[in-house]
Amino acid sequence: MAVQHGPNRPDPTVAPATAAVTADAAAIDEAAEALLGVWDTAREKATNRLSGSQLRALLVVEQDEGINLGGLAGNLGMILSSASRLCDRLVAAGMLEREPGRADRREIALILTSAGRSLLDEVRAERRDQLSGVLSRMPPASRAALLAGLLAFSTAARPAEEASPAVRTA
């Protein structure tokens, strides 16, 4: 007879250390829903004009100004035609511009417009306001522990060639 185990019970066939990490992942997944809810609320309050994919695209372009369509598609995990349609909508909304590439004029570079930058600033401001409200209800030691954990998570999530002990700011 098979042993029954659910999402909150450890799998007896998995090594204890792996089971502990899996249990932590499940707990973090549940807790992160609140954080993602704050993110979504901030995005919706700042703009109801953009989807989550469109916002992610703007953030990628902001991080790598002049990125080409292939680079954007790779960063977003999309096929090229989907990324192109996404950019078409962002250009039509006045958030992005397409310009000839600096190194190769046959290549198209994606550039944020001032409206795109303003929108990202609005989203960040709203997100920080939402986060401040939640964080103000937490004890200082818990806020410090959360920050330390998120910084360590951010470092671990970066590809090995990017990971460094230096703290990056948004």
Short mmCIF file of N, CA and C in Angstrom, two decimals:
data_model
loop_
_atom_site.label_atom_id
_atom_site.label_comp_id
_atom_site.label_asym_id
_atom_site.label_seq_id
_atom_site.Cartn_x
_atom_site.Cartn_y
_atom_site.Cartn_z
N MET A 1 0.84 -1.18 0.00
CA MET A 1 0.00 0.00 0.00
C MET A 1 0.88 1.24 0.00
N ALA A 2 0.57 2.20 -0.82
CA ALA A 2 1.36 3.42 -0.93
C ALA A 2 1.14 4.31 0.27
N VAL A 3 2.20 5.00 0.68
CA VAL A 3 2.10 5.95 1.79
C VAL A 3 1.49 7.24 1.26
N GLN A 4 0.48 7.73 1.94
CA GLN A 4 -0.17 8.96 1.53
C GLN A 4 0.57 10.15 2.12
N HIS A 5 0.85 11.12 1.28
CA HIS A 5 1.44 12.36 1.78
C HIS A 5 0.88 13.50 0.95
N GLY A 6 0.67 14.61 1.60
CA GLY A 6 0.09 15.77 0.93
C GLY A 6 1.09 16.90 0.87
N PRO A 7 0.62 18.07 0.48
CA PRO A 7 1.53 19.20 0.31
C PRO A 7 2.18 19.65 1.61
N ASN A 8 1.55 19.36 2.74
CA ASN A 8 2.11 19.81 4.02
C ASN A 8 2.80 18.69 4.79
N ARG A 9 2.84 17.50 4.23
CA ARG A 9 3.51 16.39 4.90
C ARG A 9 4.72 15.97 4.08
N PRO A 10 5.85 15.67 4.76
CA PRO A 10 7.05 15.30 4.01
C PRO A 10 6.89 13.96 3.30
N ASP A 11 7.55 13.84 2.18
CA ASP A 11 7.58 12.60 1.42
C ASP A 11 8.62 11.70 2.07
N PRO A 12 8.24 10.53 2.57
CA PRO A 12 9.20 9.67 3.26
C PRO A 12 10.29 9.10 2.36
N THR A 13 10.15 9.21 1.06
CA THR A 13 11.16 8.68 0.14
C THR A 13 12.26 9.71 -0.16
N VAL A 14 12.12 10.93 0.35
CA VAL A 14 13.08 11.99 0.09
C VAL A 14 14.00 12.16 1.30
N ALA A 15 15.28 12.39 1.04
CA ALA A 15 16.26 12.58 2.11
C ALA A 15 15.82 13.73 3.02
N PRO A 16 16.12 13.64 4.33
CA PRO A 16 15.66 14.67 5.28
C PRO A 16 16.08 16.10 4.90
N ALA A 17 17.32 16.30 4.45
CA ALA A 17 17.76 17.65 4.09
C ALA A 17 16.97 18.17 2.90
N THR A 18 16.74 17.32 1.93
CA THR A 18 15.95 17.72 0.76
C THR A 18 14.51 17.96 1.17
N ALA A 19 13.99 17.15 2.07
CA ALA A 19 12.62 17.32 2.54
C ALA A 19 12.47 18.65 3.28
N ALA A 20 13.49 19.06 4.03
CA ALA A 20 13.43 20.33 4.75
C ALA A 20 13.40 21.50 3.76
N VAL A 21 14.20 21.42 2.72
CA VAL A 21 14.21 22.48 1.71
C VAL A 21 12.87 22.51 0.99
N THR A 22 12.32 21.36 0.69
CA THR A 22 11.02 21.28 0.03
C THR A 22 9.93 21.87 0.92
N ALA A 23 9.97 21.56 2.20
CA ALA A 23 8.99 22.11 3.14
C ALA A 23 9.15 23.63 3.24
N ASP A 24 10.40 24.11 3.26
CA ASP A 24 10.64 25.56 3.28
C ASP A 24 10.08 26.20 2.01
N ALA A 25 10.31 25.56 0.87
CA ALA A 25 9.82 26.10 -0.40
C ALA A 25 8.29 26.21 -0.37
N ALA A 26 7.62 25.21 0.17
CA ALA A 26 6.16 25.24 0.25
C ALA A 26 5.69 26.38 1.16
N ALA A 27 6.36 26.55 2.31
CA ALA A 27 5.98 27.61 3.24
C ALA A 27 6.24 28.99 2.63
N ILE A 28 7.36 29.14 1.95
CA ILE A 28 7.68 30.42 1.31
C ILE A 28 6.71 30.70 0.18
N ASP A 29 6.36 29.68 -0.57
CA ASP A 29 5.39 29.84 -1.65
C ASP A 29 4.08 30.39 -1.10
N GLU A 30 3.62 29.84 -0.01
CA GLU A 30 2.37 30.32 0.59
C GLU A 30 2.52 31.74 1.11
N ALA A 31 3.63 32.03 1.79
CA ALA A 31 3.84 33.37 2.36
C ALA A 31 4.04 34.41 1.26
N ALA A 32 4.66 34.01 0.16
CA ALA A 32 4.95 34.95 -0.92
C ALA A 32 3.67 35.43 -1.62
N GLU A 33 2.60 34.69 -1.46
CA GLU A 33 1.34 35.13 -2.07
C GLU A 33 0.94 36.51 -1.58
N ALA A 34 1.22 36.80 -0.31
CA ALA A 34 0.90 38.12 0.23
C ALA A 34 1.75 39.19 -0.44
N LEU A 35 3.04 38.90 -0.62
CA LEU A 35 3.93 39.85 -1.27
C LEU A 35 3.51 40.08 -2.71
N LEU A 36 3.19 39.00 -3.40
CA LEU A 36 2.74 39.14 -4.79
C LEU A 36 1.42 39.89 -4.89
N GLY A 37 0.58 39.72 -3.88
CA GLY A 37 -0.67 40.47 -3.84
C GLY A 37 -0.42 41.97 -3.73
N VAL A 38 0.57 42.35 -2.91
CA VAL A 38 0.94 43.76 -2.79
C VAL A 38 1.44 44.28 -4.13
N TRP A 39 2.29 43.47 -4.80
CA TRP A 39 2.83 43.85 -6.11
C TRP A 39 1.69 44.07 -7.10
N ASP A 40 0.77 43.12 -7.16
CA ASP A 40 -0.35 43.23 -8.11
C ASP A 40 -1.23 44.43 -7.81
N THR A 41 -1.51 44.67 -6.54
CA THR A 41 -2.33 45.81 -6.16
C THR A 41 -1.66 47.11 -6.59
N ALA A 42 -0.35 47.20 -6.37
CA ALA A 42 0.38 48.40 -6.77
C ALA A 42 0.33 48.60 -8.28
N ARG A 43 0.53 47.51 -9.02
CA ARG A 43 0.49 47.61 -10.49
C ARG A 43 -0.89 48.06 -10.95
N GLU A 44 -1.92 47.47 -10.37
CA GLU A 44 -3.29 47.81 -10.79
C GLU A 44 -3.65 49.23 -10.41
N LYS A 45 -3.16 49.69 -9.23
CA LYS A 45 -3.45 51.07 -8.83
C LYS A 45 -2.72 52.07 -9.70
N ALA A 46 -1.49 51.77 -10.04
CA ALA A 46 -0.69 52.70 -10.84
C ALA A 46 -1.13 52.70 -12.29
N THR A 47 -1.54 51.57 -12.78
CA THR A 47 -1.97 51.52 -14.18
C THR A 47 -2.86 50.32 -14.42
N ASN A 48 -3.94 50.58 -15.07
CA ASN A 48 -4.79 49.46 -15.51
C ASN A 48 -4.63 49.28 -17.01
N ARG A 49 -3.66 50.00 -17.58
CA ARG A 49 -3.43 49.95 -19.02
C ARG A 49 -2.49 48.83 -19.43
N LEU A 50 -1.69 48.31 -18.50
CA LEU A 50 -0.67 47.32 -18.85
C LEU A 50 -0.92 45.99 -18.18
N SER A 51 -0.61 44.95 -18.90
CA SER A 51 -0.66 43.60 -18.33
C SER A 51 0.64 43.34 -17.57
N GLY A 52 0.68 42.27 -16.85
CA GLY A 52 1.91 41.88 -16.15
C GLY A 52 3.05 41.64 -17.12
N SER A 53 2.78 41.04 -18.27
CA SER A 53 3.82 40.80 -19.28
C SER A 53 4.36 42.11 -19.84
N GLN A 54 3.48 43.06 -20.06
CA GLN A 54 3.93 44.34 -20.58
C GLN A 54 4.79 45.07 -19.55
N LEU A 55 4.40 45.00 -18.29
CA LEU A 55 5.20 45.63 -17.24
C LEU A 55 6.57 44.97 -17.14
N ARG A 56 6.61 43.64 -17.18
CA ARG A 56 7.90 42.93 -17.15
C ARG A 56 8.78 43.34 -18.32
N ALA A 57 8.16 43.51 -19.49
CA ALA A 57 8.93 43.93 -20.67
C ALA A 57 9.55 45.31 -20.44
N LEU A 58 8.77 46.23 -19.90
CA LEU A 58 9.31 47.57 -19.62
C LEU A 58 10.47 47.49 -18.63
N LEU A 59 10.34 46.64 -17.63
CA LEU A 59 11.41 46.50 -16.64
C LEU A 59 12.68 45.93 -17.27
N VAL A 60 12.53 44.98 -18.17
CA VAL A 60 13.69 44.41 -18.86
C VAL A 60 14.37 45.48 -19.71
N VAL A 61 13.58 46.26 -20.44
CA VAL A 61 14.15 47.32 -21.28
C VAL A 61 14.83 48.37 -20.41
N GLU A 62 14.25 48.67 -19.28
CA GLU A 62 14.86 49.64 -18.36
C GLU A 62 16.23 49.14 -17.88
N GLN A 63 16.31 47.86 -17.55
CA GLN A 63 17.56 47.28 -17.07
C GLN A 63 18.62 47.18 -18.16
N ASP A 64 18.18 46.98 -19.41
CA ASP A 64 19.12 46.79 -20.52
C ASP A 64 18.69 47.68 -21.68
N GLU A 65 18.81 48.99 -21.46
CA GLU A 65 18.38 49.97 -22.46
C GLU A 65 19.05 49.68 -23.80
N GLY A 66 18.24 49.63 -24.86
CA GLY A 66 18.76 49.34 -26.19
C GLY A 66 18.77 47.86 -26.53
N ILE A 67 18.20 47.04 -25.66
CA ILE A 67 18.11 45.59 -25.91
C ILE A 67 17.36 45.37 -27.22
N ASN A 68 17.72 44.31 -27.93
CA ASN A 68 16.99 44.02 -29.17
C ASN A 68 15.82 43.09 -28.87
N LEU A 69 15.01 42.86 -29.86
CA LEU A 69 13.80 42.05 -29.69
C LEU A 69 14.13 40.62 -29.26
N GLY A 70 15.19 40.04 -29.84
CA GLY A 70 15.59 38.69 -29.46
C GLY A 70 16.02 38.61 -28.00
N GLY A 71 16.74 39.62 -27.55
CA GLY A 71 17.16 39.66 -26.15
C GLY A 71 15.98 39.80 -25.21
N LEU A 72 15.01 40.62 -25.59
CA LEU A 72 13.81 40.79 -24.78
C LEU A 72 13.03 39.48 -24.72
N ALA A 73 12.86 38.84 -25.88
CA ALA A 73 12.13 37.56 -25.92
C ALA A 73 12.81 36.54 -25.02
N GLY A 74 14.14 36.47 -25.06
CA GLY A 74 14.88 35.53 -24.22
C GLY A 74 14.69 35.83 -22.75
N ASN A 75 14.75 37.11 -22.38
CA ASN A 75 14.57 37.50 -20.98
C ASN A 75 13.17 37.18 -20.47
N LEU A 76 12.19 37.29 -21.34
CA LEU A 76 10.80 37.05 -20.93
C LEU A 76 10.37 35.60 -21.12
N GLY A 77 11.24 34.79 -21.74
CA GLY A 77 10.88 33.40 -22.00
C GLY A 77 9.77 33.27 -23.02
N MET A 78 9.79 34.14 -24.03
CA MET A 78 8.76 34.16 -25.07
C MET A 78 9.38 33.82 -26.41
N ILE A 79 8.52 33.43 -27.33
CA ILE A 79 8.99 33.28 -28.70
C ILE A 79 9.04 34.69 -29.32
N LEU A 80 9.84 34.83 -30.34
CA LEU A 80 10.10 36.14 -30.94
C LEU A 80 8.83 36.83 -31.42
N SER A 81 7.93 36.08 -32.05
CA SER A 81 6.71 36.71 -32.57
C SER A 81 5.83 37.25 -31.43
N SER A 82 5.78 36.56 -30.31
CA SER A 82 5.00 37.04 -29.16
C SER A 82 5.62 38.30 -28.59
N ALA A 83 6.94 38.33 -28.47
CA ALA A 83 7.63 39.51 -27.97
C ALA A 83 7.42 40.69 -28.91
N SER A 84 7.41 40.42 -30.21
CA SER A 84 7.20 41.49 -31.19
C SER A 84 5.81 42.09 -31.04
N ARG A 85 4.80 41.25 -30.88
CA ARG A 85 3.43 41.76 -30.69
C ARG A 85 3.32 42.54 -29.37
N LEU A 86 3.99 42.05 -28.34
CA LEU A 86 4.01 42.75 -27.05
C LEU A 86 4.61 44.15 -27.23
N CYS A 87 5.72 44.23 -27.96
CA CYS A 87 6.37 45.52 -28.22
C CYS A 87 5.48 46.42 -29.07
N ASP A 88 4.78 45.84 -30.04
CA ASP A 88 3.85 46.64 -30.86
C ASP A 88 2.84 47.34 -29.96
N ARG A 89 2.30 46.62 -28.99
CA ARG A 89 1.30 47.21 -28.08
C ARG A 89 1.94 48.29 -27.20
N LEU A 90 3.18 48.06 -26.75
CA LEU A 90 3.85 49.06 -25.91
C LEU A 90 4.24 50.30 -26.71
N VAL A 91 4.60 50.13 -27.96
CA VAL A 91 4.89 51.27 -28.83
C VAL A 91 3.60 52.06 -29.06
N ALA A 92 2.51 51.36 -29.34
CA ALA A 92 1.21 52.02 -29.57
C ALA A 92 0.74 52.78 -28.33
N ALA A 93 1.10 52.25 -27.14
CA ALA A 93 0.71 52.90 -25.89
C ALA A 93 1.65 54.04 -25.52
N GLY A 94 2.71 54.23 -26.30
CA GLY A 94 3.65 55.31 -26.03
C GLY A 94 4.67 55.01 -24.95
N MET A 95 4.85 53.74 -24.61
CA MET A 95 5.77 53.35 -23.55
C MET A 95 7.17 52.99 -24.06
N LEU A 96 7.24 52.53 -25.29
CA LEU A 96 8.51 52.11 -25.89
C LEU A 96 8.69 52.76 -27.25
N GLU A 97 9.95 52.88 -27.65
CA GLU A 97 10.29 53.30 -29.00
C GLU A 97 11.23 52.26 -29.58
N ARG A 98 11.13 52.10 -30.88
CA ARG A 98 12.08 51.25 -31.61
C ARG A 98 13.02 52.17 -32.35
N GLU A 99 14.32 51.95 -32.21
CA GLU A 99 15.33 52.76 -32.89
C GLU A 99 16.34 51.84 -33.54
N PRO A 100 17.01 52.33 -34.59
CA PRO A 100 18.09 51.52 -35.17
C PRO A 100 19.16 51.26 -34.10
N GLY A 101 19.72 50.06 -34.11
CA GLY A 101 20.75 49.71 -33.13
C GLY A 101 21.98 50.58 -33.25
N ARG A 102 22.70 50.74 -32.16
CA ARG A 102 23.90 51.57 -32.17
C ARG A 102 25.05 50.89 -32.91
N ALA A 103 25.22 49.61 -32.67
CA ALA A 103 26.32 48.86 -33.29
C ALA A 103 25.97 48.41 -34.70
N ASP A 104 24.73 47.97 -34.89
CA ASP A 104 24.28 47.46 -36.19
C ASP A 104 22.94 48.12 -36.50
N ARG A 105 22.92 49.01 -37.46
CA ARG A 105 21.72 49.77 -37.76
C ARG A 105 20.59 48.91 -38.33
N ARG A 106 20.91 47.67 -38.74
CA ARG A 106 19.86 46.76 -39.20
C ARG A 106 19.10 46.17 -38.01
N GLU A 107 19.70 46.22 -36.85
CA GLU A 107 19.08 45.69 -35.64
C GLU A 107 18.22 46.78 -35.01
N ILE A 108 17.13 46.40 -34.40
CA ILE A 108 16.24 47.37 -33.76
C ILE A 108 16.48 47.35 -32.25
N ALA A 109 16.73 48.53 -31.70
CA ALA A 109 16.93 48.68 -30.26
C ALA A 109 15.63 49.16 -29.63
N LEU A 110 15.34 48.66 -28.44
CA LEU A 110 14.14 49.06 -27.71
C LEU A 110 14.54 50.07 -26.63
N ILE A 111 13.84 51.19 -26.61
CA ILE A 111 14.14 52.29 -25.71
C ILE A 111 12.87 52.70 -24.98
N LEU A 112 12.95 52.94 -23.69
CA LEU A 112 11.80 53.46 -22.95
C LEU A 112 11.55 54.91 -23.32
N THR A 113 10.29 55.28 -23.42
CA THR A 113 9.94 56.68 -23.60
C THR A 113 9.85 57.33 -22.22
N SER A 114 9.70 58.64 -22.19
CA SER A 114 9.53 59.32 -20.90
C SER A 114 8.24 58.84 -20.23
N ALA A 115 7.21 58.54 -21.01
CA ALA A 115 5.97 58.01 -20.44
C ALA A 115 6.20 56.64 -19.82
N GLY A 116 7.02 55.82 -20.47
CA GLY A 116 7.35 54.50 -19.92
C GLY A 116 8.12 54.62 -18.61
N ARG A 117 9.08 55.54 -18.57
CA ARG A 117 9.85 55.76 -17.33
C ARG A 117 8.94 56.27 -16.22
N SER A 118 8.06 57.20 -16.56
CA SER A 118 7.14 57.74 -15.55
C SER A 118 6.23 56.65 -15.00
N LEU A 119 5.75 55.80 -15.88
CA LEU A 119 4.89 54.72 -15.44
C LEU A 119 5.63 53.79 -14.46
N LEU A 120 6.87 53.43 -14.79
CA LEU A 120 7.64 52.57 -13.89
C LEU A 120 7.88 53.26 -12.55
N ASP A 121 8.11 54.57 -12.58
CA ASP A 121 8.27 55.33 -11.33
C ASP A 121 6.99 55.29 -10.50
N GLU A 122 5.84 55.44 -11.17
CA GLU A 122 4.55 55.38 -10.48
C GLU A 122 4.33 54.00 -9.85
N VAL A 123 4.62 52.97 -10.59
CA VAL A 123 4.43 51.61 -10.08
C VAL A 123 5.33 51.39 -8.86
N ARG A 124 6.59 51.81 -8.95
CA ARG A 124 7.51 51.65 -7.81
C ARG A 124 7.03 52.44 -6.59
N ALA A 125 6.60 53.66 -6.81
CA ALA A 125 6.12 54.49 -5.69
C ALA A 125 4.91 53.84 -5.03
N GLU A 126 3.98 53.37 -5.83
CA GLU A 126 2.79 52.72 -5.28
C GLU A 126 3.16 51.43 -4.56
N ARG A 127 4.06 50.66 -5.16
CA ARG A 127 4.50 49.40 -4.54
C ARG A 127 5.15 49.68 -3.19
N ARG A 128 5.99 50.69 -3.13
CA ARG A 128 6.67 51.03 -1.87
C ARG A 128 5.68 51.54 -0.83
N ASP A 129 4.67 52.29 -1.25
CA ASP A 129 3.63 52.72 -0.32
C ASP A 129 2.90 51.51 0.25
N GLN A 130 2.53 50.58 -0.63
CA GLN A 130 1.83 49.36 -0.19
C GLN A 130 2.71 48.56 0.77
N LEU A 131 3.99 48.40 0.42
CA LEU A 131 4.90 47.65 1.28
C LEU A 131 5.09 48.34 2.62
N SER A 132 5.20 49.67 2.62
CA SER A 132 5.37 50.41 3.87
C SER A 132 4.21 50.17 4.81
N GLY A 133 3.00 50.15 4.26
CA GLY A 133 1.83 49.89 5.10
C GLY A 133 1.89 48.53 5.77
N VAL A 134 2.30 47.51 5.02
CA VAL A 134 2.40 46.16 5.60
C VAL A 134 3.56 46.09 6.58
N LEU A 135 4.72 46.62 6.17
CA LEU A 135 5.91 46.55 7.03
C LEU A 135 5.72 47.30 8.34
N SER A 136 4.92 48.37 8.33
CA SER A 136 4.68 49.13 9.57
C SER A 136 3.94 48.30 10.61
N ARG A 137 3.27 47.26 10.19
CA ARG A 137 2.56 46.38 11.12
C ARG A 137 3.41 45.20 11.59
N MET A 138 4.67 45.16 11.16
CA MET A 138 5.58 44.08 11.57
C MET A 138 6.55 44.59 12.63
N PRO A 139 6.95 43.72 13.56
CA PRO A 139 7.98 44.13 14.52
C PRO A 139 9.30 44.39 13.80
N PRO A 140 10.11 45.33 14.30
CA PRO A 140 11.38 45.66 13.65
C PRO A 140 12.29 44.44 13.41
N ALA A 141 12.35 43.53 14.35
CA ALA A 141 13.21 42.35 14.18
C ALA A 141 12.72 41.49 13.03
N SER A 142 11.42 41.39 12.86
CA SER A 142 10.87 40.61 11.75
C SER A 142 11.15 41.29 10.41
N ARG A 143 11.06 42.63 10.40
CA ARG A 143 11.39 43.35 9.16
C ARG A 143 12.85 43.13 8.79
N ALA A 144 13.74 43.18 9.78
CA ALA A 144 15.17 42.97 9.51
C ALA A 144 15.41 41.55 9.01
N ALA A 145 14.75 40.58 9.60
CA ALA A 145 14.92 39.18 9.17
C ALA A 145 14.39 38.99 7.75
N LEU A 146 13.26 39.62 7.45
CA LEU A 146 12.70 39.53 6.10
C LEU A 146 13.66 40.13 5.08
N LEU A 147 14.19 41.30 5.38
CA LEU A 147 15.13 41.95 4.47
C LEU A 147 16.37 41.08 4.26
N ALA A 148 16.93 40.56 5.34
CA ALA A 148 18.12 39.71 5.22
C ALA A 148 17.82 38.47 4.37
N GLY A 149 16.68 37.86 4.60
CA GLY A 149 16.31 36.68 3.83
C GLY A 149 16.08 37.00 2.36
N LEU A 150 15.42 38.11 2.07
CA LEU A 150 15.17 38.47 0.68
C LEU A 150 16.46 38.85 -0.06
N LEU A 151 17.39 39.51 0.64
CA LEU A 151 18.68 39.82 0.02
C LEU A 151 19.45 38.54 -0.30
N ALA A 152 19.44 37.59 0.62
CA ALA A 152 20.12 36.31 0.38
C ALA A 152 19.43 35.56 -0.77
N PHE A 153 18.11 35.60 -0.81
CA PHE A 153 17.37 34.94 -1.88
C PHE A 153 17.71 35.58 -3.22
N SER A 154 17.75 36.90 -3.26
CA SER A 154 18.09 37.62 -4.50
C SER A 154 19.47 37.23 -5.00
N THR A 155 20.42 37.13 -4.10
CA THR A 155 21.78 36.74 -4.48
C THR A 155 21.80 35.30 -5.01
N ALA A 156 21.11 34.41 -4.34
CA ALA A 156 21.08 33.00 -4.75
C ALA A 156 20.34 32.80 -6.06
N ALA A 157 19.39 33.66 -6.35
CA ALA A 157 18.58 33.52 -7.56
C ALA A 157 19.31 33.99 -8.81
N ARG A 158 20.32 34.84 -8.65
CA ARG A 158 21.07 35.33 -9.80
C ARG A 158 21.95 34.25 -10.36
N PRO A 159 22.14 34.26 -11.69
CA PRO A 159 23.09 33.30 -12.27
C PRO A 159 24.46 33.45 -11.62
N ALA A 160 25.21 32.36 -11.56
CA ALA A 160 26.50 32.34 -10.86
C ALA A 160 27.44 33.45 -11.32
N GLU A 161 27.46 33.76 -12.61
CA GLU A 161 28.38 34.79 -13.11
C GLU A 161 27.99 36.19 -12.64
N GLU A 162 26.72 36.39 -12.27
CA GLU A 162 26.27 37.70 -11.80
C GLU A 162 26.33 37.82 -10.28
N ALA A 163 26.24 36.69 -9.57
CA ALA A 163 26.15 36.72 -8.12
C ALA A 163 27.42 37.32 -7.52
N SER A 164 27.21 38.26 -6.62
CA SER A 164 28.33 38.84 -5.90
C SER A 164 27.81 39.31 -4.56
N PRO A 165 28.69 39.47 -3.60
CA PRO A 165 28.23 39.90 -2.28
C PRO A 165 27.75 41.34 -2.24
N ALA A 166 28.03 42.12 -3.28
CA ALA A 166 27.59 43.52 -3.29
C ALA A 166 26.07 43.59 -3.37
N VAL A 167 25.50 44.52 -2.63
CA VAL A 167 24.06 44.71 -2.62
C VAL A 167 23.69 45.68 -3.74
N ARG A 168 22.71 45.27 -4.56
CA ARG A 168 22.23 46.12 -5.65
C ARG A 168 20.94 46.77 -5.22
N THR A 169 20.73 48.00 -5.64
CA THR A 169 19.49 48.69 -5.32
C THR A 169 18.65 48.85 -6.56
N ALA A 170 17.34 49.01 -6.36
CA ALA A 170 16.42 49.15 -7.50
C ALA A 170 16.42 50.55 -8.03
#
